[in-house]
Coordinates of C-alpha atoms in Angstrom, one line a residue:
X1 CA 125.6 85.8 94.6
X2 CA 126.9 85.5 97.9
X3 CA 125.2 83.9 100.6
X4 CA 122.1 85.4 102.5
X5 CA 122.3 87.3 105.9
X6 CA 121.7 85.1 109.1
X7 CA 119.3 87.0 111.6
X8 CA 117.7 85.7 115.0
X9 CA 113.9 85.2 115.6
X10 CA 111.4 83.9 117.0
X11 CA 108.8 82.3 114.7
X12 CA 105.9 82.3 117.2
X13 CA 107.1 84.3 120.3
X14 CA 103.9 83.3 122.2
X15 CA 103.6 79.4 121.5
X16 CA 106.8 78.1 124.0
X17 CA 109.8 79.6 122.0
X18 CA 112.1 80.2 124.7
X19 CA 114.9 81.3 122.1
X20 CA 115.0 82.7 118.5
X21 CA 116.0 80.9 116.1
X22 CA 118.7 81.6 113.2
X23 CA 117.0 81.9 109.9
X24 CA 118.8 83.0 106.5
X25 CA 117.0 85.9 104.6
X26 CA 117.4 86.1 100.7
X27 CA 119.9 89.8 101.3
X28 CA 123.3 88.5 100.0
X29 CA 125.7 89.1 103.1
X30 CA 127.0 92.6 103.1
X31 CA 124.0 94.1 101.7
X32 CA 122.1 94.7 104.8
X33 CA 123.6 97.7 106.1
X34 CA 123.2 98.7 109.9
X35 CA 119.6 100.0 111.1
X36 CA 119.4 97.2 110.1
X37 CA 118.4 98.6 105.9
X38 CA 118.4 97.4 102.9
X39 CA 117.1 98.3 99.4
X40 CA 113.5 97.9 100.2
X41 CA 113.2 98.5 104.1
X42 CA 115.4 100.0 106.8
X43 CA 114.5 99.7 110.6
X44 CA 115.0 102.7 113.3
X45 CA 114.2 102.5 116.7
X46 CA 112.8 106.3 118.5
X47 CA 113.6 107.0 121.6
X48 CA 110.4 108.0 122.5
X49 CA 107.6 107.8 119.6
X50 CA 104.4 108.6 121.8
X51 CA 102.2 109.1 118.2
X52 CA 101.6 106.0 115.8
X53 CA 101.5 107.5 111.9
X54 CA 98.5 109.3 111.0
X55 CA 98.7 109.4 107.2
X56 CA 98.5 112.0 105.6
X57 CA 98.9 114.3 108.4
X58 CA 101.9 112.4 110.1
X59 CA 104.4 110.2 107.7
X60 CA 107.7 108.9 107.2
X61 CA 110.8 109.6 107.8
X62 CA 111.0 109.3 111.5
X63 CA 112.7 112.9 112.7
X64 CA 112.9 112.3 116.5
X65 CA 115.9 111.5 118.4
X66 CA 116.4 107.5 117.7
X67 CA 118.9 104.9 119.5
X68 CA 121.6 103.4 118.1
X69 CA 121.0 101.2 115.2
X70 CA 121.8 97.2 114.7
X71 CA 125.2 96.6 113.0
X72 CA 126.3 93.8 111.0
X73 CA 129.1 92.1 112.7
X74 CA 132.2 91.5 110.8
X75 CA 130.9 88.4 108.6
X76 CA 127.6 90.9 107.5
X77 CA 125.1 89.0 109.5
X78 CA 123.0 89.7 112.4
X79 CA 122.6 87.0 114.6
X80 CA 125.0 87.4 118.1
X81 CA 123.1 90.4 118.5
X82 CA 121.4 90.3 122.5
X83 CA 118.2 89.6 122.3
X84 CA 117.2 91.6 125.5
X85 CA 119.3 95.1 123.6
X86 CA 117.0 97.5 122.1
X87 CA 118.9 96.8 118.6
X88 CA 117.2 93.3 118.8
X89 CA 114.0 94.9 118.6
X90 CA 115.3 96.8 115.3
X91 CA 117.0 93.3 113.8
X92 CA 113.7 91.1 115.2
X93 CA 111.6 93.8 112.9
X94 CA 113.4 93.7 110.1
X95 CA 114.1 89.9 109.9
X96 CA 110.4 89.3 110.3
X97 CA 109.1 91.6 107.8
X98 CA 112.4 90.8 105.3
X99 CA 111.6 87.0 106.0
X100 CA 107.4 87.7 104.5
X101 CA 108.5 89.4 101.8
X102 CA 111.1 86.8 100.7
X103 CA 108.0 84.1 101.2
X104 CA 105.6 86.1 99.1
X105 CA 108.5 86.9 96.3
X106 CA 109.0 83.4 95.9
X107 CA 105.1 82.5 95.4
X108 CA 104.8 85.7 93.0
X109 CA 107.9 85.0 91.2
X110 CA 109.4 88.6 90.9
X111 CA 110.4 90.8 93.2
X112 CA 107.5 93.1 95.0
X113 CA 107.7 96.9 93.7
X114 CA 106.0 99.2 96.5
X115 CA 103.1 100.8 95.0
X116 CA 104.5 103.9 97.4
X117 CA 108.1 103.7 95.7
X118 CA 108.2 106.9 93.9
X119 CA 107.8 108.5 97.2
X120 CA 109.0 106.0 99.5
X121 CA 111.3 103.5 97.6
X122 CA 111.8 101.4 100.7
X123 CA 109.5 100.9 104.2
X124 CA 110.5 102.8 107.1
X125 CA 110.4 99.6 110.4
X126 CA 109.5 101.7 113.5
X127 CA 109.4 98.9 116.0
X128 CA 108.4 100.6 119.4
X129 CA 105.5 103.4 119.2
X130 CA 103.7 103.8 122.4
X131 CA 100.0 102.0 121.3
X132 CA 98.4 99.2 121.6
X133 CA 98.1 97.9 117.5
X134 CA 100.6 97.5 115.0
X135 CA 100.0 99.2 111.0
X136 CA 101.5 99.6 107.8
X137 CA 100.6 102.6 105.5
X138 CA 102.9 104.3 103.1
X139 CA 105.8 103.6 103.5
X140 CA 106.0 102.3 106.7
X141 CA 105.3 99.2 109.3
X142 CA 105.4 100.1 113.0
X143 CA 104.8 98.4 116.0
X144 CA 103.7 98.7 119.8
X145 CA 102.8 96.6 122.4
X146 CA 99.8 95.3 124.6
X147 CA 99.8 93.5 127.8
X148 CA 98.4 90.1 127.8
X149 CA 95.7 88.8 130.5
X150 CA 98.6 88.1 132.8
X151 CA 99.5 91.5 132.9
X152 CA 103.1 91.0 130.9
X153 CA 103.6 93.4 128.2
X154 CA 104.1 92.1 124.8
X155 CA 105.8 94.1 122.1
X156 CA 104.8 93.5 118.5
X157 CA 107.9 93.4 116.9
X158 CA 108.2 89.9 118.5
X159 CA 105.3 88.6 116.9
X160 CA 105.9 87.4 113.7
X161 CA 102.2 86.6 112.6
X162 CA 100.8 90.4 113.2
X163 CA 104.4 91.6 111.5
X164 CA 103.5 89.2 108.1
X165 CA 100.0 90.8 108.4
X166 CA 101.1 94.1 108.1
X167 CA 103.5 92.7 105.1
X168 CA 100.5 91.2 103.8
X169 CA 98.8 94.6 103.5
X170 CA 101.6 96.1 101.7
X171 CA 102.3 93.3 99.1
X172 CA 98.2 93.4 98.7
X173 CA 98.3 97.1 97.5
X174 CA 101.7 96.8 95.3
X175 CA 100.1 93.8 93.5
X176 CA 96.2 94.2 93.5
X177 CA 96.0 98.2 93.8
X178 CA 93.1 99.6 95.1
X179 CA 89.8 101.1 93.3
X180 CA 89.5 104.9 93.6
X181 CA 87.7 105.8 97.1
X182 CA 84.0 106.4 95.9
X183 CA 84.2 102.6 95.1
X184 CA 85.9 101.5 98.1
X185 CA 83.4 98.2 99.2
X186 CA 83.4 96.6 102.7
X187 CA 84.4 92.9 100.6
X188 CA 87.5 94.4 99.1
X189 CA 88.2 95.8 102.8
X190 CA 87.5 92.4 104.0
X191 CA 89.4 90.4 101.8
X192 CA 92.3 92.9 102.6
X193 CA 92.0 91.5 106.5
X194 CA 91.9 87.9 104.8
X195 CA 94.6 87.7 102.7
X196 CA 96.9 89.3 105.2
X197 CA 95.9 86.9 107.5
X198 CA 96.7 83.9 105.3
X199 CA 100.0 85.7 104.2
X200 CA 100.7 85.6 108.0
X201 CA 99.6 81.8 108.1
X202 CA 101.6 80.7 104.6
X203 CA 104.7 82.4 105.6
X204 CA 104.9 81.3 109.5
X205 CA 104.7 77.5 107.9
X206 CA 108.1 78.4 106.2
X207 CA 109.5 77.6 109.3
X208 CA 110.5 74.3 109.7
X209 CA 110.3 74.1 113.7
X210 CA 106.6 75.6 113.5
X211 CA 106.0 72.6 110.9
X212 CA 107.2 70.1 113.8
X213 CA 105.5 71.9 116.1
X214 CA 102.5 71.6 114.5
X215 CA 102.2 68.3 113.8
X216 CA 103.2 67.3 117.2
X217 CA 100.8 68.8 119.1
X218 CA 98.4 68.3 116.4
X219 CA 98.9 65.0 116.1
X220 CA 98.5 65.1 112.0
X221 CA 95.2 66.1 112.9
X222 CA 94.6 69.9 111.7
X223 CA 91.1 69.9 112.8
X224 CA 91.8 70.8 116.1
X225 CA 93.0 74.1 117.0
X226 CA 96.6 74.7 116.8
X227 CA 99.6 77.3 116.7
X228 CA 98.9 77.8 113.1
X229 CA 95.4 78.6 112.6
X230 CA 95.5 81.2 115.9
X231 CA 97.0 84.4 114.0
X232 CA 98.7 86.8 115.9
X233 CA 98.9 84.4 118.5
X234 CA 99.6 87.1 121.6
X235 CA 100.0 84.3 124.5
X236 CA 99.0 80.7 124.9
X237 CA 95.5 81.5 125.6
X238 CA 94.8 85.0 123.7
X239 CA 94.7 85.1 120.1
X240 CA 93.7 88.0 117.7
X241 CA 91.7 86.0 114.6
X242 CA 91.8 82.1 114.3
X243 CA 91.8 81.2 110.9
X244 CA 89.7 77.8 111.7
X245 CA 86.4 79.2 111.6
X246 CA 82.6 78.3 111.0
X247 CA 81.5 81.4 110.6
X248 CA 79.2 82.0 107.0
X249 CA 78.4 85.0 104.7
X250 CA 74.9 85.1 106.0
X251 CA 76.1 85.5 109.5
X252 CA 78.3 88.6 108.5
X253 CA 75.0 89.4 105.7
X254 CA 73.9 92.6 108.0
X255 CA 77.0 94.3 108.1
X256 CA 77.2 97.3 106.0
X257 CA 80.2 99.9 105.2
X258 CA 78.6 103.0 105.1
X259 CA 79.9 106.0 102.4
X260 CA 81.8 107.9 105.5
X261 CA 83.9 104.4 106.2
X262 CA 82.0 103.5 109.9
X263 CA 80.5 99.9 110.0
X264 CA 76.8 99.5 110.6
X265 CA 75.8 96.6 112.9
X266 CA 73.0 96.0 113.5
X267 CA 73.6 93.5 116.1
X268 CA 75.6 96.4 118.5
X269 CA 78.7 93.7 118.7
X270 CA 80.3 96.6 116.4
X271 CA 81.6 93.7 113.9
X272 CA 83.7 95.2 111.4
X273 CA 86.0 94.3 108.3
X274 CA 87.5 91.6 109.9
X275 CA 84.3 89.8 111.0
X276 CA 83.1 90.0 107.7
X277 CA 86.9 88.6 106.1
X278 CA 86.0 85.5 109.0
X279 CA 83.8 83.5 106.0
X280 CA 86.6 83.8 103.1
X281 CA 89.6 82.8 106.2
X282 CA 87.5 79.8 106.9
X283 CA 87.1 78.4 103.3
X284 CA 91.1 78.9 102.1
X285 CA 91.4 77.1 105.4
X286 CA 89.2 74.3 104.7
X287 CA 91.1 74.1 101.5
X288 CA 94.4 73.9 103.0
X289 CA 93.0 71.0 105.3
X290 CA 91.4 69.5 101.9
X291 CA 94.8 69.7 100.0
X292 CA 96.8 68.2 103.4
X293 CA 93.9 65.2 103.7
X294 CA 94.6 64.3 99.7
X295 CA 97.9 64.2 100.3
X296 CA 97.9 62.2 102.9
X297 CA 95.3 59.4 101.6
X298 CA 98.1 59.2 98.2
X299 CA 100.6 58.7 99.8
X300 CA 99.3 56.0 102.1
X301 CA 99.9 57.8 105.0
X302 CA 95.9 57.2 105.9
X303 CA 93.7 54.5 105.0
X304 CA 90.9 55.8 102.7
X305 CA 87.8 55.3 105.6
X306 CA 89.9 58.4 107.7
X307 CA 89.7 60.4 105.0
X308 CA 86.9 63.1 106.0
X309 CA 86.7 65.1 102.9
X310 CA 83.5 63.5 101.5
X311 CA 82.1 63.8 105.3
X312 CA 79.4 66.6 106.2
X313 CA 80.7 68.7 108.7
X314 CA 78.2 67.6 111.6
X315 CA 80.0 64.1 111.0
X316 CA 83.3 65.3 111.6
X317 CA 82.4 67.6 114.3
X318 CA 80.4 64.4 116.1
X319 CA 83.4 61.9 115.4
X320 CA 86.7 64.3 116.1
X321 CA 88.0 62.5 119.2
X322 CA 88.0 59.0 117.0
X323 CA 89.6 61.0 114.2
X324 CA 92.2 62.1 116.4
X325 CA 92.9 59.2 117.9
X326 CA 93.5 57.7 114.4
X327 CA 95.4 60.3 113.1
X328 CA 97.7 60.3 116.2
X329 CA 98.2 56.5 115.4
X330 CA 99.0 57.1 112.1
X331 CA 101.4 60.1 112.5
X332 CA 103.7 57.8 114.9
X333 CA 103.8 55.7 111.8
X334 CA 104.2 58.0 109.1
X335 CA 105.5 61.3 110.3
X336 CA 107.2 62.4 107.1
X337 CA 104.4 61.3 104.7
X338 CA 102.3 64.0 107.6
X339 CA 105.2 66.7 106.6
X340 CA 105.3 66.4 103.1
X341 CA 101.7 66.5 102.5
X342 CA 101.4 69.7 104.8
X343 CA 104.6 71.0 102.4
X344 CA 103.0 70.4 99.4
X345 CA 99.1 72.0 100.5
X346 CA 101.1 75.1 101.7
X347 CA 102.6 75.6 98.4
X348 CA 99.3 75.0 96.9
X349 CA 97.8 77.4 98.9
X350 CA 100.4 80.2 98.5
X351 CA 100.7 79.6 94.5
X352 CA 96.8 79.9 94.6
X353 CA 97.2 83.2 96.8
X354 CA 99.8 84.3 94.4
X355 CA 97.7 84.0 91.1
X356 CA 95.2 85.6 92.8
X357 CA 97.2 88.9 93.8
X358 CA 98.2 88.4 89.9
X359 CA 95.2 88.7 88.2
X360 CA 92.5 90.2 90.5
X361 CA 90.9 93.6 89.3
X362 CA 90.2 96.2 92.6
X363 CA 87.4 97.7 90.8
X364 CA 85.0 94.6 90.9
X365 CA 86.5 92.8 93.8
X366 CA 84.6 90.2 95.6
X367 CA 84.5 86.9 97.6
X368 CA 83.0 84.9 94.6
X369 CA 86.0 86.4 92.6
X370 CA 88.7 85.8 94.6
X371 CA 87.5 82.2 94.7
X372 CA 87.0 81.6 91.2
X373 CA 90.6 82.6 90.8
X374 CA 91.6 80.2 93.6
X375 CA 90.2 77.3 91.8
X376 CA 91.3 78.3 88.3
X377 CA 94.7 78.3 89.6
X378 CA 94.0 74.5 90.5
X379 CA 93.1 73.4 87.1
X380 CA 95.8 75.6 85.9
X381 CA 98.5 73.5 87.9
X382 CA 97.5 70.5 87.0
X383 CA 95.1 69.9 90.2
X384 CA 91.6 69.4 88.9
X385 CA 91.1 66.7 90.7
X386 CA 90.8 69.3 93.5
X387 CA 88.6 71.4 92.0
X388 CA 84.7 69.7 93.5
X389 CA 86.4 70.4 96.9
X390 CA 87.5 73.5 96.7
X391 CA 84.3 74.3 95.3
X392 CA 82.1 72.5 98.0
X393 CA 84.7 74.7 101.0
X394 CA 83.5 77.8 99.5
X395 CA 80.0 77.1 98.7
X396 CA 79.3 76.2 102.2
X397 CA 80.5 79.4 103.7
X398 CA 78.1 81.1 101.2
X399 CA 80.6 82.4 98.7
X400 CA 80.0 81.0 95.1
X401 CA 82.7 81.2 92.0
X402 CA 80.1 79.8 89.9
X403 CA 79.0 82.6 87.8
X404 CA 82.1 84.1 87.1
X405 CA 84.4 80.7 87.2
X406 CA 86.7 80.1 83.2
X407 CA 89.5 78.4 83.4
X408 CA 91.7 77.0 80.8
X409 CA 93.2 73.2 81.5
X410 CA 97.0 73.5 80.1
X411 CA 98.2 70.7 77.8
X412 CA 100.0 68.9 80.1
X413 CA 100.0 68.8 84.2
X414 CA 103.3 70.7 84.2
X415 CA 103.2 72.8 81.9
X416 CA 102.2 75.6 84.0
X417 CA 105.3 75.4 86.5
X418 CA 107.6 75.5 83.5
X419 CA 106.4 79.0 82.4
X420 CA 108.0 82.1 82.2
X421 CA 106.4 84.3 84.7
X422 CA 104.9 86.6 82.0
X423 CA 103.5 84.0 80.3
X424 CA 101.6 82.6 83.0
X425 CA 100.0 86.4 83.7
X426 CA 98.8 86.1 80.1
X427 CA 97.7 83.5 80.2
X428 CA 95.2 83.4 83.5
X429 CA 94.5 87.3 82.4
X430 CA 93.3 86.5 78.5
X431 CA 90.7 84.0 80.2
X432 CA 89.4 87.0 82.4
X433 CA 90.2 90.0 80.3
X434 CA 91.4 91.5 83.2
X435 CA 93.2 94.6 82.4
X436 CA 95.9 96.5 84.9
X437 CA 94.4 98.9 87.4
X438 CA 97.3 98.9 90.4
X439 CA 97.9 102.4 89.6
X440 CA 95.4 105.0 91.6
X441 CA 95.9 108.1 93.3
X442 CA 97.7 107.6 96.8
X443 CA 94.7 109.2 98.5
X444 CA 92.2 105.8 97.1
X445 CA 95.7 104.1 99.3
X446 CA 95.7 106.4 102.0
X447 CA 91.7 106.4 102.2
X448 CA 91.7 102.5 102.1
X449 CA 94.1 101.4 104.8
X450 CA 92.4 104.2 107.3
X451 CA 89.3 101.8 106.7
X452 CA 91.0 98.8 107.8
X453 CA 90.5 99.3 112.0
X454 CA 92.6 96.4 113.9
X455 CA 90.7 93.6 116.7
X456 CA 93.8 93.9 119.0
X457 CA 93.6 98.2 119.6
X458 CA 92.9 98.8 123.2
X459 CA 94.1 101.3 125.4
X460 CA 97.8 101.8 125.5
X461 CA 99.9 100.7 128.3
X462 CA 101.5 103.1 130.6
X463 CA 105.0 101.5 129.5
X464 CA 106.7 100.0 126.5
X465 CA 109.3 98.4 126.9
X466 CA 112.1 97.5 124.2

């Protein structure tokens, strides 16, 4: 296979990247054609697109008048193009959205087949729409632009984290399905908002500069708020969701989806999915800090009395400025032990993801479900050891596996990574009996990503600019 395709982009446009950086998507060179398109998107820029997609009133393909698209150059890469030309915004789309999907493929182990591929075989990129949000539906992802509270406007397509959200919510439906629309629930809808938030938060950590980043300003100490856990960070103050969180299920316990789709709050804050996703963020969070902390205590990075995982959260919260300061001590000592252990809890994390995308059923989807597949995947791979913790990160947000946790251990700690693909289906799916229910109507699709509103839709601005 011949190399991949070298793009430009920036991995967090909002956090002090000053330039894009080259990254090298899984395409072989000379298979991305210009737009820039290949076999399962294609980017085109309108001229003028003053309507987002309305499905299934207004879909794909684009039929306005559209500038000119980006070009390979000679070599069948991407990367001298100007960042300020409006084919940058095309490329930027495309390498962003390309660069999630090749992160996600490589968790699930197979290439993602769009649930909308016998109508639209690949995603149509539209990255300037005049609106304030950004969506995906079938068979598309487009993008607008807002302006920030110092009164810059900020397209989209430069935001890598709401671009991997909207990826998110299309590898969601092509792997999970969706129950047919009488059953539609508010947790399904709200794990939808989750998941594509930690698809966002997995794949950005694929960069290695955002890695470096992190743990520099962090210090090693991922308790504090950081590049990583605001999502869709928009500038260095303003963030859509932040994935560090306290919030519980009996905080979100009032809200209710009514049969017509509108949220009822009771409080009047008009909390909606993504409030309610806010408890199930928090705990793969917490487990993703867990995973980073046990890493770090093997490998001797810290000494076992900084290790916080057996502390209850009012002693962390009351202690975090000694933490930091040991933590910050300890990173200047043992930076790379710090990076591998945040390496190896993101891969923990996105296999766990994975396995659950693999194995959930739509039709009985909920919170104490999607963790009891999290922590079956742990025993699965060998990680049992993990398991009280993961346990305690969810129980404490309200969300128990308990009831509805079976698990197999495999012979031998590394078995599991040495299985066929297949086999490892079959085997998580014949402890569940969980039979395959991706395929539903594309109204039940249609019907379920209307339901999914978006925190950062505001009035649009006057102007986009590309």
């Amino acid at each position: 296979m011949m190399p991949g395709t070298r793009f430009r982009l920036y991995p967090q446009f909002a956090s002090g990247y000053k330039a894009p950086e080259r990254v090298v998507l899984s395409c072989p060179r000379g298979s991305v054609g210009p737009g820039p398109a290949d076999a399962t998107m294609y980017a085109v820029h309108p001229a003028n697109k003053s309507e987002p997609y309305d499905p299934p009133n207004y879909m794909p393909p684009y039929r306005g008048t559209v500038l000119a698209p980006a070009c390979p150059d000679a070599s069948g890469h991407f990367d001298t193009i100007p960042e300020h030309s409006p084919e940058f915004a095309a490329a930027h789309l495309f390498a962003c959205a390309r660069r999630a999907l090749d992160v996600w493929e490589h968790y699930l182990e197979r290439p993602v087949v769009w649930w909308h591929t016998a109508a639209y075989p690949q995603i149509e990129l539209i990255p300037d729409v005049r609106w304030d949000n950004a969506q995906s539906g079938p068979g598309f992802i487009e993008t607008g632009a807002r302006v920030d509270e110092q009164g810059n406007t900020v397209p989209f397509y430069l935001n890598f984290d709401v671009i991997a959200h909207e990826m998110g919510h299309a590898v969601l439906f092509s792997e999970i399905g969706v129950p047919a629309t009488e059953h539609l629930t508010g947790q399904f809808l709200a794990f939808h908002e989750s998941f594509s938030d930690m698809v966002a938060l997995v794949a950005a950590l694929h960069f290695d500069s955002v890695i470096d980043r992190l743990l520099t300003q962090t210090d090693g100490n991922l308790y504090v708020l950081n590049l990583v856990s605001r999502i869709g960070e928009i500038s260095d103050l303003e963030q859509i969701r932040t994935a560090d969180n306290i919030v519980q299920m009996r905080d979100v316990a009032d809200l209710r989806l009514m049969p017509d789709g509108t949220w009822v709050d009771p409080t009047g804050q008009d909390r909606n999915a993504h409030h309610l996703a806010q408890p199930l963020t928090g705990a793969i969070f917490d487990a993703l800090v867990d995973l980073y902390q046990d890493g770090l205590v093997r490998r001797g990075a810290i000494a076992p009395h900084l290790d916080t995982r057996t502390w209850r959260r009012e002693e962390v919260e009351a202690s975090l400025e000694w933490v930091h300061r040991a933590s910050a001590e300890q990173f200047a000592h043992f930076a790379h032990a710090f990076r591998d252990s945040l390496l190896e809890a993101r891969n923990t994390i996105g296999t766990c993801m994975a396995h659950v995308m693999m194995t959930l059923d739509p039709t009985d989807l909920s919170f104490d479900r999607v963790a009891a597949r999290f922590i079956e995947t742990l025993v699965l791979l060998g990680r049992g050891d993990q398991v009280d913790a993961f346990l305690d990160d969810f129980l404490w947000r309200g969300i128990d596996p308990r009831p509805v946790l079976h698990a197999e251990r495999p012979t031998s700690p590394g078995e599991w990574r040495r299985l066929p693909y297949a086999e490892k289906v079959r085997r998580v799916a014949a402890t569940k009996g969980i039979h395959d229910c991706r395929c539903a109507h594309t109204s039940s699709f249609i019907a379920a990503r209307r339901l999914m509103p978006h925190l950062h839709r505001s009035s649009a601005p006057e102007h986009v600019t590309s």
